[in-house]
XYZ file of N, CA and C in Angstrom:
393
model
N 0.840 -1.180 0.000
C 0.000 0.000 0.000
C 0.882 1.240 0.000
N 0.729 2.140 0.962
C 1.499 3.374 0.945
C 2.714 3.316 1.850
N 2.985 2.188 2.463
C 4.162 2.038 3.313
C 3.984 2.572 4.720
N 2.818 3.106 5.041
C 2.631 3.699 6.361
C 2.330 2.661 7.429
N 1.859 1.505 7.014
C 1.515 0.427 7.935
C 0.487 0.886 8.969
N -0.426 1.725 8.549
C -1.465 2.226 9.439
C -2.464 1.129 9.756
N -2.973 1.179 10.969
C -4.014 0.254 11.394
C -5.176 1.101 11.890
N -6.368 0.780 11.400
C -7.552 1.498 11.815
C -8.462 0.535 12.561
N -8.972 0.977 13.683
C -9.889 0.170 14.472
C -11.270 0.792 14.378
N -12.243 -0.028 14.014
C -13.617 0.433 13.886
C -14.482 -0.498 14.716
N -15.298 0.054 15.610
C -16.177 -0.811 16.394
C -17.071 -1.639 15.469
N -17.185 -2.910 15.742
C -17.936 -3.833 14.894
C -19.378 -3.362 14.706
N -19.986 -2.870 15.761
C -21.383 -2.459 15.657
C -21.565 -1.221 14.775
N -20.491 -0.515 14.454
C -20.593 0.672 13.596
C -19.872 0.492 12.269
N -19.360 -0.689 12.000
C -18.569 -0.928 10.791
C -19.360 -0.627 9.527
N -20.624 -1.013 9.471
C -21.411 -0.784 8.255
C -21.636 0.702 7.999
N -21.586 1.522 9.044
C -21.727 2.966 8.891
C -20.433 3.599 8.397
N -19.312 3.038 8.787
C -18.021 3.655 8.535
C -17.241 3.087 7.358
N -17.583 1.877 6.967
C -16.834 1.217 5.902
C -17.752 0.904 4.728
N -17.168 0.835 3.572
C -17.917 0.422 2.389
C -17.097 -0.645 1.687
N -17.736 -1.472 0.892
C -16.981 -2.489 0.164
C -16.084 -1.835 -0.881
N -14.995 -2.498 -1.205
C -14.123 -2.013 -2.271
C -14.882 -2.042 -3.591
N -14.468 -1.187 -4.499
C -15.030 -1.244 -5.844
C -14.670 -2.586 -6.474
N -15.435 -3.008 -7.442
C -15.103 -4.215 -8.187
C -14.267 -3.829 -9.405
N -13.650 -4.822 -10.046
C -12.894 -4.546 -11.273
C -13.807 -3.902 -12.312
N -14.994 -4.437 -12.480
C -15.925 -3.888 -13.470
C -16.284 -2.433 -13.170
N -16.460 -2.105 -11.901
C -16.765 -0.718 -11.528
C -15.583 0.193 -11.853
N -14.382 -0.284 -11.602
C -13.188 0.512 -11.915
C -13.085 0.724 -13.421
N -13.274 -0.335 -14.205
C -13.226 -0.203 -15.668
C -14.282 0.785 -16.153
N -15.468 0.714 -15.566
C -16.549 1.626 -15.938
C -16.165 3.078 -15.630
N -15.591 3.315 -14.474
C -15.169 4.664 -14.092
C -14.126 5.193 -15.075
N -13.152 4.361 -15.406
C -12.098 4.783 -16.335
C -12.681 5.022 -17.729
N -13.558 4.137 -18.177
C -14.160 4.283 -19.504
C -15.010 5.551 -19.594
N -15.688 5.893 -18.512
C -16.468 7.133 -18.491
C -15.558 8.352 -18.599
N -14.350 8.225 -18.044
C -13.373 9.305 -18.127
C -13.085 9.661 -19.574
N -12.964 8.645 -20.418
C -12.634 8.852 -21.828
C -13.741 9.603 -22.558
N -14.971 9.471 -22.085
C -16.110 10.091 -22.747
C -16.280 11.558 -22.360
N -15.758 11.952 -21.220
C -15.939 13.325 -20.744
C -14.869 14.227 -21.350
N -15.302 15.338 -21.883
C -14.370 16.278 -22.510
C -14.210 17.559 -21.693
N -15.311 18.049 -21.141
C -15.299 19.315 -20.430
C -14.732 19.159 -19.025
N -13.870 20.096 -18.656
C -13.290 20.107 -17.317
C -13.676 21.432 -16.671
N -14.354 21.353 -15.535
C -14.798 22.564 -14.836
C -13.709 23.043 -13.889
N -13.605 24.360 -13.714
C -12.651 24.929 -12.784
C -13.312 26.074 -12.047
N -13.234 26.047 -10.741
C -13.769 27.114 -9.899
C -12.632 28.088 -9.621
N -12.774 29.332 -10.010
C -11.675 30.292 -9.860
C -11.554 30.836 -8.432
N -12.583 30.709 -7.615
C -12.524 31.163 -6.227
C -11.823 30.097 -5.382
N -10.631 30.414 -4.881
C -9.814 29.411 -4.182
C -10.481 28.891 -2.900
N -11.188 29.731 -2.187
C -11.861 29.268 -0.963
C -13.007 28.314 -1.284
N -13.783 28.688 -2.272
C -14.891 27.828 -2.678
C -14.351 26.508 -3.244
N -13.292 26.594 -4.040
C -12.676 25.405 -4.626
C -12.154 24.475 -3.533
N -11.493 25.010 -2.524
C -10.982 24.207 -1.413
C -12.129 23.496 -0.700
N -13.227 24.197 -0.500
C -14.396 23.600 0.149
C -14.981 22.474 -0.711
N -15.093 22.714 -1.994
C -15.610 21.697 -2.918
C -14.705 20.474 -2.896
N -13.389 20.690 -2.967
C -12.438 19.579 -2.988
C -12.481 18.780 -1.687
N -12.613 19.456 -0.561
C -12.687 18.755 0.716
C -13.941 17.884 0.785
N -15.045 18.409 0.278
C -16.282 17.624 0.264
C -16.121 16.387 -0.629
N -15.515 16.555 -1.781
C -15.287 15.429 -2.697
C -14.395 14.389 -2.043
N -13.344 14.824 -1.365
C -12.407 13.894 -0.741
C -13.043 13.127 0.420
N -14.113 13.664 0.997
C -14.751 12.999 2.131
C -15.920 12.105 1.738
N -16.232 12.040 0.440
C -17.301 11.117 0.048
C -16.698 9.987 -0.776
N -17.494 9.066 -1.183
C -17.008 7.879 -1.889
C -17.351 7.895 -3.366
N -17.532 9.068 -3.939
C -17.903 9.159 -5.340
C -16.650 9.356 -6.188
N -16.168 8.244 -6.761
C -14.938 8.316 -7.545
C -15.113 9.093 -8.838
N -16.327 9.155 -9.385
C -16.545 9.959 -10.582
C -16.253 11.434 -10.277
N -16.752 11.916 -9.135
C -16.474 13.302 -8.736
C -14.986 13.495 -8.465
N -14.371 12.507 -7.823
C -12.944 12.609 -7.507
C -12.112 12.671 -8.793
N -12.473 11.872 -9.771
C -11.745 11.885 -11.037
C -11.968 13.197 -11.767
N -13.185 13.720 -11.737
C -13.437 15.030 -12.335
C -12.573 16.097 -11.666
N -12.473 16.032 -10.350
C -11.640 16.968 -9.610
C -10.180 16.834 -10.041
N -9.700 15.587 -10.133
C -8.310 15.354 -10.519
C -8.050 15.830 -11.944
N -8.995 15.582 -12.841
C -8.834 16.048 -14.226
C -8.757 17.569 -14.278
N -9.615 18.249 -13.518
C -9.581 19.712 -13.528
C -8.266 20.221 -12.950
N -7.773 19.550 -11.905
C -6.489 19.946 -11.317
C -5.332 19.692 -12.276
N -5.334 18.544 -12.949
C -4.270 18.251 -13.911
C -4.299 19.234 -15.083
N -5.494 19.571 -15.549
C -5.623 20.539 -16.643
C -5.099 21.902 -16.206
N -5.494 22.315 -15.010
C -5.034 23.606 -14.486
C -3.527 23.583 -14.258
N -2.998 22.466 -13.770
C -1.557 22.323 -13.548
C -0.797 22.477 -14.869
N -1.318 21.868 -15.919
C -0.685 21.971 -17.238
C -0.736 23.402 -17.763
N -1.865 24.067 -17.592
C -1.978 25.478 -18.013
C -0.957 26.347 -17.284
N -0.866 26.146 -15.983
C 0.070 26.939 -15.185
C 1.520 26.625 -15.553
N 1.814 25.349 -15.804
C 3.175 24.947 -16.159
C 3.620 25.641 -17.440
N 2.701 25.757 -18.418
C 3.028 26.414 -19.685
C 3.371 27.884 -19.504
N 2.875 28.503 -18.437
C 3.181 29.913 -18.186
C 4.237 30.086 -17.102
N 4.858 28.972 -16.698
C 5.931 29.042 -15.705
C 5.455 29.132 -14.265
N 4.219 28.748 -14.009
C 3.665 28.798 -12.658
C 3.346 27.394 -12.160
N 2.988 27.324 -10.878
C 2.607 26.050 -10.264
C 1.219 26.168 -9.658
N 0.640 25.009 -9.380
C -0.619 24.990 -8.639
C -0.383 25.523 -7.233
N -1.420 26.050 -6.634
C -1.326 26.476 -5.252
C -1.178 25.267 -4.335
N -0.692 25.502 -3.136
C -0.426 24.411 -2.186
C -1.688 23.611 -1.857
N -2.813 24.277 -1.671
C -4.062 23.573 -1.334
C -4.521 22.701 -2.503
N -4.388 23.210 -3.719
C -4.769 22.434 -4.896
C -3.845 21.228 -5.064
N -2.569 21.440 -4.872
C -1.590 20.351 -4.965
C -1.886 19.276 -3.920
N -2.190 19.687 -2.709
C -2.497 18.733 -1.635
C -3.766 17.942 -1.949
N -4.786 18.610 -2.476
C -6.034 17.929 -2.835
C -5.780 16.903 -3.939
N -4.961 17.275 -4.923
C -4.669 16.349 -6.016
C -3.932 15.118 -5.503
N -2.948 15.316 -4.655
C -2.193 14.178 -4.128
C -3.051 13.298 -3.214
N -3.928 13.909 -2.435
C -4.814 13.131 -1.562
C -5.756 12.259 -2.401
N -6.321 12.833 -3.453
C -7.232 12.078 -4.317
C -6.487 10.956 -5.041
N -5.311 11.260 -5.572
C -4.520 10.234 -6.265
C -4.156 9.096 -5.318
N -3.704 9.423 -4.142
C -3.301 8.403 -3.181
C -4.465 7.486 -2.839
N -5.599 8.072 -2.524
C -6.775 7.291 -2.151
C -7.226 6.388 -3.287
N -7.339 6.980 -4.480
C -7.824 6.223 -5.621
C -6.814 5.164 -6.060
N -5.549 5.513 -6.133
C -4.533 4.570 -6.597
C -4.392 3.390 -5.644
N -4.541 3.619 -4.362
C -4.456 2.512 -3.413
C -5.612 1.528 -3.614
N -6.828 2.045 -3.682
C -7.972 1.139 -3.846
C -7.931 0.451 -5.203
N -7.683 1.200 -6.267
C -7.619 0.598 -7.596
C -6.510 -0.452 -7.632
N -5.369 -0.163 -7.018
C -4.257 -1.115 -6.999
C -4.618 -2.411 -6.299
N -5.300 -2.307 -5.178
C -5.711 -3.505 -4.436
C -6.654 -4.351 -5.295
N -7.656 -3.715 -5.863
C -8.666 -4.442 -6.634
C -8.075 -5.024 -7.923
N -7.214 -4.257 -8.596
C -6.646 -4.704 -9.874
C -5.389 -5.557 -9.695
N -4.967 -5.713 -8.445
C -3.781 -6.503 -8.113
C -2.518 -5.966 -8.785
N -2.378 -4.630 -8.709
C -1.166 -3.972 -9.188
C -0.713 -3.003 -8.109
N 0.514 -2.535 -8.205
C 1.025 -1.582 -7.227
C 0.354 -0.228 -7.433
N 0.116 0.508 -6.351
C -0.516 1.816 -6.495
C 0.217 2.737 -7.474
N 1.536 2.654 -7.505
C 2.295 3.516 -8.422
C 2.138 3.102 -9.889
N 1.520 1.949 -10.158
C 1.270 1.501 -11.529
C -0.131 1.877 -12.016
N -0.960 2.365 -11.133
C -2.351 2.659 -11.477
C -2.440 3.775 -12.508
N -1.653 4.817 -12.365
C -1.716 5.929 -13.317
C -1.452 5.446 -14.740
N -0.389 4.668 -14.927
C -0.082 4.183 -16.273
C -1.154 3.213 -16.763
N -1.750 2.429 -15.861
C -2.854 1.546 -16.225
C -4.018 2.365 -16.773
N -4.367 3.449 -16.081
C -5.471 4.311 -16.508
C -5.150 4.939 -17.857
N -3.941 5.450 -18.012
C -3.543 6.091 -19.270
C -3.640 5.099 -20.427
N -3.169 3.873 -20.224
C -3.236 2.852 -21.275
C -4.682 2.506 -21.622
N -5.524 2.373 -20.608
C -6.933 2.039 -20.869
C -7.627 3.186 -21.601
N -7.320 4.429 -21.229
C -7.902 5.577 -21.918
C -7.437 5.624 -23.362
N -6.166 5.358 -23.610
C -5.625 5.355 -24.971
C -6.310 4.276 -25.818
N -6.507 3.093 -25.228
C -7.173 2.007 -25.944
C -8.618 2.386 -26.264
N -9.290 3.079 -25.360
C -10.680 3.480 -25.571
C -10.784 4.510 -26.693
N -9.773 5.369 -26.810
C -9.797 6.407 -27.843
C -9.531 5.849 -29.233
N -8.888 4.708 -29.325
C -8.616 4.102 -30.626
C -9.789 3.292 -31.148
N -10.810 3.094 -30.309
C -11.987 2.307 -30.728
C -12.873 3.115 -31.628
């Protein structure tokens, strides 16, 4: 996983409230395939509102929203890089938090290392675009 060797304890009587089942392979493929179909990337220019939106996304289990957030951050990062700038610290932290969370779960389900998930997604997106 991430090398932290963290252990989380959840009371058994509250486990169903606090935990959810891992995504299935088919659900992951569906999420990635939907990514290929989406073209528009939304960006909120108000940094406070954007931080609030990103925090809400990071605290729920909707990977479609998380991927949309990551796509908007990557697009903005690329725009800024072309002009010699970087993402703000809060945006960078949100992107890394989303990547870490998603790559760990996808890696477990797909039986690959978390650091291989990005290239897996890129390859699947490329294959979808050639269809």
